Short mmCIF file of C-alpha atoms in Angstrom, two decimals:
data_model
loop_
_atom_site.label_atom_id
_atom_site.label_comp_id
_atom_site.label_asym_id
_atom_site.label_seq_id
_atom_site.Cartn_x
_atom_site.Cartn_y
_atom_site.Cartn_z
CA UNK W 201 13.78 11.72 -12.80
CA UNK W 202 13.06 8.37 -11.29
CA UNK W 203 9.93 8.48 -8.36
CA UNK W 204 9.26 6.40 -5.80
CA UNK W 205 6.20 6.37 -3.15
CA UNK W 206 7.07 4.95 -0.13
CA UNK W 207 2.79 3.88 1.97
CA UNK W 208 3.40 2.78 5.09
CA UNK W 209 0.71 1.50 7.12
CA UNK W 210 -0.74 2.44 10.53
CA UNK W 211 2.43 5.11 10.84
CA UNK W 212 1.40 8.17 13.34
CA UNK W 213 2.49 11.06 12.58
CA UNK W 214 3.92 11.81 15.97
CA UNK W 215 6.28 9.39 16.32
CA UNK W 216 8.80 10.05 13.91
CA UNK W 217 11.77 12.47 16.15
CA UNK W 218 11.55 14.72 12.98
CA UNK W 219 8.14 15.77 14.51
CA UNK W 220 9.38 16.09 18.09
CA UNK W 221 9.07 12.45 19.08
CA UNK W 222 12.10 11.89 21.72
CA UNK W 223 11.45 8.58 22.65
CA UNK W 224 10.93 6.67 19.63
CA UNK W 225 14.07 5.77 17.40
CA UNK W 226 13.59 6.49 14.20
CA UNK W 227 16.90 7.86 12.57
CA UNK W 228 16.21 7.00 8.62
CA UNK W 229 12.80 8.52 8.53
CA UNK W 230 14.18 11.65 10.15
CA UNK W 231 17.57 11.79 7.52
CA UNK W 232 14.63 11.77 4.72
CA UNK W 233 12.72 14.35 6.42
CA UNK W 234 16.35 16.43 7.06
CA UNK W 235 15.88 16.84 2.91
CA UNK W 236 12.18 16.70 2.17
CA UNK W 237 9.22 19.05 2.31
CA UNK W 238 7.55 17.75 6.02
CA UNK W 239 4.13 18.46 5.73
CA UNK W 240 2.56 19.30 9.08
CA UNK W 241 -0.71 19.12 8.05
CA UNK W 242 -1.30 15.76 6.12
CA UNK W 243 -4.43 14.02 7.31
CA UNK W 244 -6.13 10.69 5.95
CA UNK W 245 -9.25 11.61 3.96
CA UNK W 246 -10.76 7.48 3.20
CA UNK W 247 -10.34 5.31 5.59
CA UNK W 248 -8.63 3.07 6.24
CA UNK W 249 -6.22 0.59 4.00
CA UNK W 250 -7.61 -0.18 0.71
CA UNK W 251 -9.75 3.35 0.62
CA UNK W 252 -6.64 5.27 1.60
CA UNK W 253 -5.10 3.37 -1.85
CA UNK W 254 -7.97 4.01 -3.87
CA UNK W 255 -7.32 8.07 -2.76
CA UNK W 256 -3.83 8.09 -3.54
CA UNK W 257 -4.48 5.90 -7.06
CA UNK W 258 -7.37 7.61 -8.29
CA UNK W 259 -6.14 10.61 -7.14
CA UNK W 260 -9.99 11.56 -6.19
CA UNK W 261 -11.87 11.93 -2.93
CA UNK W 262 -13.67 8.08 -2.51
CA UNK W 263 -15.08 8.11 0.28
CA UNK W 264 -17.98 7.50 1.44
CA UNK W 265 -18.40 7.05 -2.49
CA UNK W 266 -15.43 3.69 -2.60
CA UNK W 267 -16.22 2.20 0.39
CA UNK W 268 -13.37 -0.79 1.34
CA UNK W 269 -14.00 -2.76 -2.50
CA UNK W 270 -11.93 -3.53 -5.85
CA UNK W 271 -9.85 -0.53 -7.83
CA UNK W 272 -11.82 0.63 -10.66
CA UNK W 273 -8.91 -0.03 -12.94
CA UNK W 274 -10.45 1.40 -15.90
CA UNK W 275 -10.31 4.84 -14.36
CA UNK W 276 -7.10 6.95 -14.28
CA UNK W 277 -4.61 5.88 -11.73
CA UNK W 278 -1.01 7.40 -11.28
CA UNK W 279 1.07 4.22 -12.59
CA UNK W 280 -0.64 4.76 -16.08
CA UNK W 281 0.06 8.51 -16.19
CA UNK W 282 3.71 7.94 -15.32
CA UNK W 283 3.34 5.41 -17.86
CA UNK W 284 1.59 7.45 -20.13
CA UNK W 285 4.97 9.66 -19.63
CA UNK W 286 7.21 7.17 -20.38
CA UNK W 287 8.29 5.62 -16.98
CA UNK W 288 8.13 2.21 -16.27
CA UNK W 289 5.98 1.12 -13.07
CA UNK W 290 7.03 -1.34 -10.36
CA UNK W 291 4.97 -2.38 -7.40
CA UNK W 292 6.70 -3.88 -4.40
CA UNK W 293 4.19 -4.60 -1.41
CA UNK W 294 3.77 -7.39 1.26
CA UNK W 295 0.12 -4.87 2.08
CA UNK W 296 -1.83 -8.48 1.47
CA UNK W 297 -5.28 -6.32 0.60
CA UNK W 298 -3.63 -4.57 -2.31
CA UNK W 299 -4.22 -7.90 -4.34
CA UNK W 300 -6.49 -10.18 -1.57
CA UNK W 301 -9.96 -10.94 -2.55
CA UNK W 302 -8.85 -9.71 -6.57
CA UNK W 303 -8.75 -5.59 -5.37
CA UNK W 304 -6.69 -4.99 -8.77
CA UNK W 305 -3.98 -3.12 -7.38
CA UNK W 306 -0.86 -4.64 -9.38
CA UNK W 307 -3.02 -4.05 -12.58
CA UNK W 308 -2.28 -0.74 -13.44
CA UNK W 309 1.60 -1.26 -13.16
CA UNK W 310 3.69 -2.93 -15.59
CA UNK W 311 5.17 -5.44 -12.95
CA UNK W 312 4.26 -6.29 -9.48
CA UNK W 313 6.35 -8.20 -6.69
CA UNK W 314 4.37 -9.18 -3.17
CA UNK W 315 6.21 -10.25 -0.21
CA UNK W 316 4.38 -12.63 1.68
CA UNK W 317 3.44 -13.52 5.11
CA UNK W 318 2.03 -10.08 6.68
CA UNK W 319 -1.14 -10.07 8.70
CA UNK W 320 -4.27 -12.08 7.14
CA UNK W 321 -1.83 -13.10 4.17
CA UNK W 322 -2.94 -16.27 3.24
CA UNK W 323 -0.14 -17.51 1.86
CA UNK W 324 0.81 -20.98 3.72
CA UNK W 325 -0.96 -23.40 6.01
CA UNK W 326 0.76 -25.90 8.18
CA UNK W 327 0.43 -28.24 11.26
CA UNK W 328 4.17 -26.88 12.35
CA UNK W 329 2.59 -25.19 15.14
CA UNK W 330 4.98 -23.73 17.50
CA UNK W 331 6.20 -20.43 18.98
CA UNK W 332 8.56 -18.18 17.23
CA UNK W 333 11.72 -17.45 19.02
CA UNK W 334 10.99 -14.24 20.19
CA UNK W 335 7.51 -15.85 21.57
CA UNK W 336 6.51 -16.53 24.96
CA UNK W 337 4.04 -16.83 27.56
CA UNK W 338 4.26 -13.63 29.69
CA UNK W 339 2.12 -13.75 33.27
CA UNK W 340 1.23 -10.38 32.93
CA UNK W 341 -1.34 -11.88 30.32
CA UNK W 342 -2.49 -14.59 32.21
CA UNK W 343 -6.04 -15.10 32.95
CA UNK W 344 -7.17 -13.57 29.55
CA UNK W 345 -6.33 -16.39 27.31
CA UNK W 346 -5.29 -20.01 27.89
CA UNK W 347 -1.43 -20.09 26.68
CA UNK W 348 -0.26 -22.03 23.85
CA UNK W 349 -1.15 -22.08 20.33
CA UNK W 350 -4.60 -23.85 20.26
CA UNK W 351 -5.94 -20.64 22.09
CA UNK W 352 -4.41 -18.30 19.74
CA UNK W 353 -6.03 -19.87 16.81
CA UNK W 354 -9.45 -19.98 18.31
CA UNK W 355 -9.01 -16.43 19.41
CA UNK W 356 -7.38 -15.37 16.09
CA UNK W 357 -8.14 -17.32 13.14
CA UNK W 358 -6.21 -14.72 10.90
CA UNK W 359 -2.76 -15.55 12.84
CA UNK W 360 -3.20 -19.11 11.09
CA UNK W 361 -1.45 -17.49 7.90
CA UNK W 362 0.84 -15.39 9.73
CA UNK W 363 2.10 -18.48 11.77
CA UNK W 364 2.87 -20.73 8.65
CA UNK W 365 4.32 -18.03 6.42
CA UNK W 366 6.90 -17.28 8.63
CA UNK W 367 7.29 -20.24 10.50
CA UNK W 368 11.31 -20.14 9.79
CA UNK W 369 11.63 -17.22 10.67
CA UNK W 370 15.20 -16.74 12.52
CA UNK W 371 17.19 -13.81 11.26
CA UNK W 372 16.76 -10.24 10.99
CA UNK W 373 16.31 -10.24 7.55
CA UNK W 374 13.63 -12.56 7.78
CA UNK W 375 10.98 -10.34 9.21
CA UNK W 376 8.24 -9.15 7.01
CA UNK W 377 10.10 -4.96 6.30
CA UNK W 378 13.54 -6.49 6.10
CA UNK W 379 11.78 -8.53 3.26
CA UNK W 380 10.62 -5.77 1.78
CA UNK W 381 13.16 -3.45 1.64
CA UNK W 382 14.86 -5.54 0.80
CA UNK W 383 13.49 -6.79 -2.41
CA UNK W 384 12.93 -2.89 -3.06
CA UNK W 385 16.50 -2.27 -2.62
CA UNK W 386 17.52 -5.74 -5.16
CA UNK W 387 15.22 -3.34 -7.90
CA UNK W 388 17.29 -0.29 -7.13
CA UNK W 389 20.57 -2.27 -8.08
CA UNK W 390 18.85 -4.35 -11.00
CA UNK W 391 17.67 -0.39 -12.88
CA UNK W 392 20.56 1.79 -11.27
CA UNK W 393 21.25 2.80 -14.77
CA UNK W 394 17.17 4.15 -15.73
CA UNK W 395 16.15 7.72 -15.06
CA UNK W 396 12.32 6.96 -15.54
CA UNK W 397 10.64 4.53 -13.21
CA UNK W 398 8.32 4.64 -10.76
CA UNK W 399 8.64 2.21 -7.96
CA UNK W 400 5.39 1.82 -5.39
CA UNK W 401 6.81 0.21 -2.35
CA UNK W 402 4.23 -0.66 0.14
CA UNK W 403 4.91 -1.72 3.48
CA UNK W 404 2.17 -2.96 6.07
CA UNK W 405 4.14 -2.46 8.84
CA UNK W 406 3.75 -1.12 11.74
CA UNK W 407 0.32 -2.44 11.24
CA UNK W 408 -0.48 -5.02 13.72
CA UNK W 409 -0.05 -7.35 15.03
CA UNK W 410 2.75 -5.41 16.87
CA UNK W 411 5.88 -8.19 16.76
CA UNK W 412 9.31 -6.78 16.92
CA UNK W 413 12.64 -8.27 17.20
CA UNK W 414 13.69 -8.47 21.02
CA UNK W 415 16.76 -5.77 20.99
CA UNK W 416 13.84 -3.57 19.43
CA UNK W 417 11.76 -4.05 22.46
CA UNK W 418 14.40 -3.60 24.92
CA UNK W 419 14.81 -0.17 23.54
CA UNK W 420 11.10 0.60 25.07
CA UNK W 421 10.44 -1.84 27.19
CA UNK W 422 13.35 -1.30 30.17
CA UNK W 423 11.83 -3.28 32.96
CA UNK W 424 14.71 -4.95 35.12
CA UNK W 425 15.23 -8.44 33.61
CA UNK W 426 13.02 -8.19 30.48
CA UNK W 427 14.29 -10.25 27.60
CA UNK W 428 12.15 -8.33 25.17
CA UNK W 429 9.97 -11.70 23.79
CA UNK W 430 6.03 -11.25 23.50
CA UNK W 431 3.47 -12.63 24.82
CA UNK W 432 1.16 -13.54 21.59
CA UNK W 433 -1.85 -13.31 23.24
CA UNK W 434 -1.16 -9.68 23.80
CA UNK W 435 -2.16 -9.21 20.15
CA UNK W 436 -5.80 -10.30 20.98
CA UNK W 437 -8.06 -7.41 20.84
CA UNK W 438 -10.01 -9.00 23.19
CA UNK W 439 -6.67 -9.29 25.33
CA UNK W 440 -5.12 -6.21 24.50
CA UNK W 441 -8.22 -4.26 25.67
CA UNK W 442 -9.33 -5.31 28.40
CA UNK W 443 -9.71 -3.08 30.64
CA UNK W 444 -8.33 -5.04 33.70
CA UNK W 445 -4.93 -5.22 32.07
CA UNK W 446 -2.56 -4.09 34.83
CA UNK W 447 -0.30 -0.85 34.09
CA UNK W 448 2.93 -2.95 33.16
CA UNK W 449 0.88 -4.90 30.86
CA UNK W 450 -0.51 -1.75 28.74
CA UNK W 451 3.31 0.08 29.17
CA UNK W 452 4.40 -3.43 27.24
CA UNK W 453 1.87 -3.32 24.51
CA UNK W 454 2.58 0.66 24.12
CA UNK W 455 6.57 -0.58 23.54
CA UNK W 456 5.17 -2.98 20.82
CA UNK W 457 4.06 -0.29 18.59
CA UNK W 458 6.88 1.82 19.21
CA UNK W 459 9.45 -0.98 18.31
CA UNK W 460 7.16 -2.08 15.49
CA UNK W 461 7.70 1.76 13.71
CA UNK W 462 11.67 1.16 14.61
CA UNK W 463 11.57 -1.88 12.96
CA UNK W 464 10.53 -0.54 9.90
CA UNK W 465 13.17 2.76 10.09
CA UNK W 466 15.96 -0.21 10.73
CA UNK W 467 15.27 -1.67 7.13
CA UNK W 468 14.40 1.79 5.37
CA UNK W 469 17.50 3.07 6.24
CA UNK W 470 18.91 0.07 3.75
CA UNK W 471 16.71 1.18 0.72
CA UNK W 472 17.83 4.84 1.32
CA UNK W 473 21.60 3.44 1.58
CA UNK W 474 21.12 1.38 -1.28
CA UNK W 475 19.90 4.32 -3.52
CA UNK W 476 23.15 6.60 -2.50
CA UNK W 477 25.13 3.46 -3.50
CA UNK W 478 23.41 3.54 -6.37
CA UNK W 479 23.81 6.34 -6.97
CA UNK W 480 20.08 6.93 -7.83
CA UNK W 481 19.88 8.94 -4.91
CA UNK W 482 21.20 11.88 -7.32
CA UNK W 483 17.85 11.36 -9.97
CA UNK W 484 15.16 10.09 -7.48
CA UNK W 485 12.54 12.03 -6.06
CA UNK W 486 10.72 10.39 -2.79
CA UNK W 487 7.31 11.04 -1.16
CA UNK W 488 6.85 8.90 1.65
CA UNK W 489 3.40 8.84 3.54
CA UNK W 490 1.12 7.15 5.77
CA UNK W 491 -2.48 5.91 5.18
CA UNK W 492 -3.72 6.07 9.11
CA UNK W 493 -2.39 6.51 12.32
CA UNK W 494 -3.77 4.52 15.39
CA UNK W 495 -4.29 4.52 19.36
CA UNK W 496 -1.28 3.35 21.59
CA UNK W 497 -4.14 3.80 24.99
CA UNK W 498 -3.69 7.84 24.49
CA UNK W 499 -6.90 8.49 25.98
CA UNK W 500 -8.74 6.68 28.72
CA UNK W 501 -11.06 3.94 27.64
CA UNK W 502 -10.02 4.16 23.77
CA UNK W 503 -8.71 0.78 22.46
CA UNK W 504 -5.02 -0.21 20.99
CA UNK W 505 -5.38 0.19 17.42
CA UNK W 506 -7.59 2.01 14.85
CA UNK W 507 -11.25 2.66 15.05
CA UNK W 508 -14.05 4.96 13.91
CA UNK W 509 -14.55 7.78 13.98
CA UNK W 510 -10.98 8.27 13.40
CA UNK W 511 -9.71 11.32 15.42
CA UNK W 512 -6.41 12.69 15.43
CA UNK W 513 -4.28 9.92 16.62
CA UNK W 514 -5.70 8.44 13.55
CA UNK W 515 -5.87 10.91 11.01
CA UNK W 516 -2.87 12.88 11.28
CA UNK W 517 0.00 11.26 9.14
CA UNK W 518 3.45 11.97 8.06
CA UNK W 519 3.62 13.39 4.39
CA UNK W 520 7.43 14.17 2.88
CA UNK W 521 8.35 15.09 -0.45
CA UNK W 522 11.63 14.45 -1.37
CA UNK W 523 12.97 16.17 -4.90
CA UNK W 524 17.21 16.28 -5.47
CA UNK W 525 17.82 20.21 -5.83
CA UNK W 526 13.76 20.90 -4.78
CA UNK W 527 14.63 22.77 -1.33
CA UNK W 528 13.44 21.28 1.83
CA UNK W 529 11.63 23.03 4.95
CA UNK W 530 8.31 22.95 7.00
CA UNK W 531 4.59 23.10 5.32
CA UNK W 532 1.30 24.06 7.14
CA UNK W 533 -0.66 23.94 3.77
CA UNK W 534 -3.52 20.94 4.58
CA UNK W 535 -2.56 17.80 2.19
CA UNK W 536 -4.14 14.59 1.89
CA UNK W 537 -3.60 11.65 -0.32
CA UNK W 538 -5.70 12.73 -3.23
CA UNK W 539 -2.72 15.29 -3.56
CA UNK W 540 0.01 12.22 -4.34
CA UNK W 541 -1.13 12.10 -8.31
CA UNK W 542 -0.66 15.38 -9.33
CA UNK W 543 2.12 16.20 -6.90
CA UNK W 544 3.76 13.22 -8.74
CA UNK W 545 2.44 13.52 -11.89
CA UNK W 546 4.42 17.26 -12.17
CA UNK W 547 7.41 15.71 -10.71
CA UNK W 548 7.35 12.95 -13.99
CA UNK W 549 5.63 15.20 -16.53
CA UNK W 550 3.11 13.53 -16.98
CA UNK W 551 -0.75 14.54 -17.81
CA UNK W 552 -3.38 15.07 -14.75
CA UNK W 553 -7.15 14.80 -16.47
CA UNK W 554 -9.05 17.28 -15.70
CA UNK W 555 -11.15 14.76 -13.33
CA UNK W 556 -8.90 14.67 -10.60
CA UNK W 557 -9.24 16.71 -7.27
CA UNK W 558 -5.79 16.34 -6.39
CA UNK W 559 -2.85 19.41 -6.15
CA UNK W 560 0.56 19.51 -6.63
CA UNK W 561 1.97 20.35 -3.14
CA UNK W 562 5.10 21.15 -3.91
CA UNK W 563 3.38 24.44 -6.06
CA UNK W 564 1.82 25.40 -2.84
CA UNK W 565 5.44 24.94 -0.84
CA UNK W 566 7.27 26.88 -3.95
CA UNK W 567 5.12 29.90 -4.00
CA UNK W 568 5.02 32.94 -2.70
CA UNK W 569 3.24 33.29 0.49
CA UNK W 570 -0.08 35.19 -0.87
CA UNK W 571 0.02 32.43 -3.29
CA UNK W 572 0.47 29.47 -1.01
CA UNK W 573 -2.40 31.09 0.55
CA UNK W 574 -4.93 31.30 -2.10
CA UNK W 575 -3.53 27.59 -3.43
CA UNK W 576 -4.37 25.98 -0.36
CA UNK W 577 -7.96 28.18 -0.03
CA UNK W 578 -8.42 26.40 -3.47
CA UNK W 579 -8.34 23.11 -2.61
CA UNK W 580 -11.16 20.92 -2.24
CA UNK W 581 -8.89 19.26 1.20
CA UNK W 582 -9.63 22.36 3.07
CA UNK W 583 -12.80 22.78 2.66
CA UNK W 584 -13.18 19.00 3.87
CA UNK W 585 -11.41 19.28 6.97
CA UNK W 586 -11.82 22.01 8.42
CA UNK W 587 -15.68 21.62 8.60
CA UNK W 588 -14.78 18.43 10.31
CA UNK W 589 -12.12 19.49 12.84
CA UNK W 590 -14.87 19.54 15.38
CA UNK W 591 -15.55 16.00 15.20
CA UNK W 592 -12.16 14.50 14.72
CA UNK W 593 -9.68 16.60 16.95
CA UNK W 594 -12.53 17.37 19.46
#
């Protein structure tokens, strides 16, 4: 049985239609979720990028022990059990913290492919300084930020790297997911004969900052003669929060994120196609999950984008666990990345030391329902959250 873990970043919960989102398109994620276990209950437990990792590699609660630093790469990790078991271990990402700043995250897997140009990537520099094509200067952000470039990299010194990386950029298939999935969905064809590997695809996207092709933000953005280009300055926090934005200004930074998650549906639903061409599809079992969620202005006064505490908009993620001839249906068993390594670990057959506070889910989901009960009272995720649902859902 090959496995693959699909992380995507900054990916709420709510808006995938498979959880009763109506407005958002999302029509890959929710033909995965038609034939996964959906887990209702999945929150983030360390927060936020590179601690969520740690969680899901370690297969241990970090935080507040593994603050934001380096993997411990002599501890066990889930690529080196599945390794242990005979699978060979691919890691696909254009995440730039997985291997910024030397965090060791391609270390425990036999190969490792990044896919450049994402967010604080710093990958290129240039003096080619111009707007990309589906860049312009919008009035409704006047008066927040000078337009033009030379503002933008005052205000922004990470967009430097994003700029020159994908300066070219003209095509669909040049944005940062098509990229990816792409280059995921190249490895499915190149090992469409192996039954044992374990691909870790890891896609920063939707993360900000929220740029999306213009049919994508015509799809949320509806005002009479929009052309659906941005504004960069809207990615500001500084601009993006202020609070004397005007209402058609916040509704058009809402659409971004929307569009953003669309984006990344548009080029999942490749890898998915490509592993039924495959025909992989038949001997590949998929959990796909999120390591945060983030604000979209749900509450008055609360900023676009993640911040701390995190409360629900935050913490609640999407968690599906895809197994060919496992069953599929709804879970309200509490999971949380931690869970990942064993869940996968049983899928590959592989050992789970006896370090690890981390459950197979799909035990819970498979039991009977006295069991499921006093599974889920076992583990250590309850106990967490629900002596924090005050604070986080209050």
């Amino acid at each position: 049985m090959n496995i693959v873990i699909l992380i995507i970043d900054t990916l709420r919960y709510d808006y995938l239609g498979a959880n009763g989102n109506r407005s958002v398109h999302t029509p890959n994620l929710d033909r995965l979720a038609a034939r996964s276990w959906n887990f209702d209950r999945a929150f983030a437990a360390s927060f936020p990028t590179i601690p969520h990792r740690t969680d899901v590699m370690l297969g241990r609660y970090g935080a507040p022990f593994h603050p934001w630093k380096p993997l411990d790469v002599d501890k066990p990790s889930i690529p080196r059990a599945l390794a242990d078991a005979g699978y060979c271990t691919q890691l696909i990402h254009d995440t730039p913290h997985l291997v910024n700043g030397g965090h060791s995250f391609d270390y425990p897997f036999h190969y490792w492919m990044p896919v450049r140009g994402a967010e604080v990537d710093r990958a290129w520099i240039t003096d080619d300084w111009s707007y990309f094509d589906n860049w312009c200067d919008d009035p409704l952000f006047d008066g927040f930020l000078e337009p033009g470039m030379d503002s933008l990299r005052q205000a922004w010194p990470g967009l430097t790297g994003y700029v020159g990386t994908n300066r070219h950029r003209k095509r669909d298939e040049d944005w940062n997911a098509a990229q990816l999935f792409l280059t995921a969905s190249r490895f499915l064809r190149d090992n469409k004969s192996r039954d044992s590997f374990f691909l870790w695809v890891d896609c920063f996207d939707p993360h900000e900052p929220w740029d999306a092709p213009p049919e994508l933000m015509r799809l949320y953005d509806t005002t009479p003669g929009y052309d659906g280009r941005l504004d960069p300055r809207s990615f500001i926090p500084k601009v993006r929060n202020s609070p004397e934005l005007s209402p058609a200004a916040v509704a058009r930074i809402k659409a971004t994120y929307a569009a953003k998650v669309s984006l990344v549906d548009k080029w999942l639903g490749i890898f998915l196609d490509t592993l039924d061409e495959t025909g992989l599809a038949k001997n590949t079992a998929i959990l796909l999950t999120a390591d945060h969620g983030t604000n979209v202005g749900d509450r008055p006064g609360q900023p676009f984008g993640k911040s701390g505490p995190p409360r629900a908009n935050e913490s609640h993620v999407p968690f599906l666990v895809h197994v060919p001839d496992g069953g599929s249906g709804r879970s309200d068993a509490i999971v949380q990345p931690q869970d990942v390594f064993a869940t996968l670990a049983a899928i590959g057959g592989a050992a789970v030391p006896d370090t690890l506070e981390s459950h197979d889910v799909l035990k819970i989901v498979q039991a009977g329902a006295e069991e499921r009960r006093e599974i889920a009272l076992a583990g250590a995720a309850v106990g967490v959250w629900r002596g924090a649902e005050q604070v986080l859902f209050s």
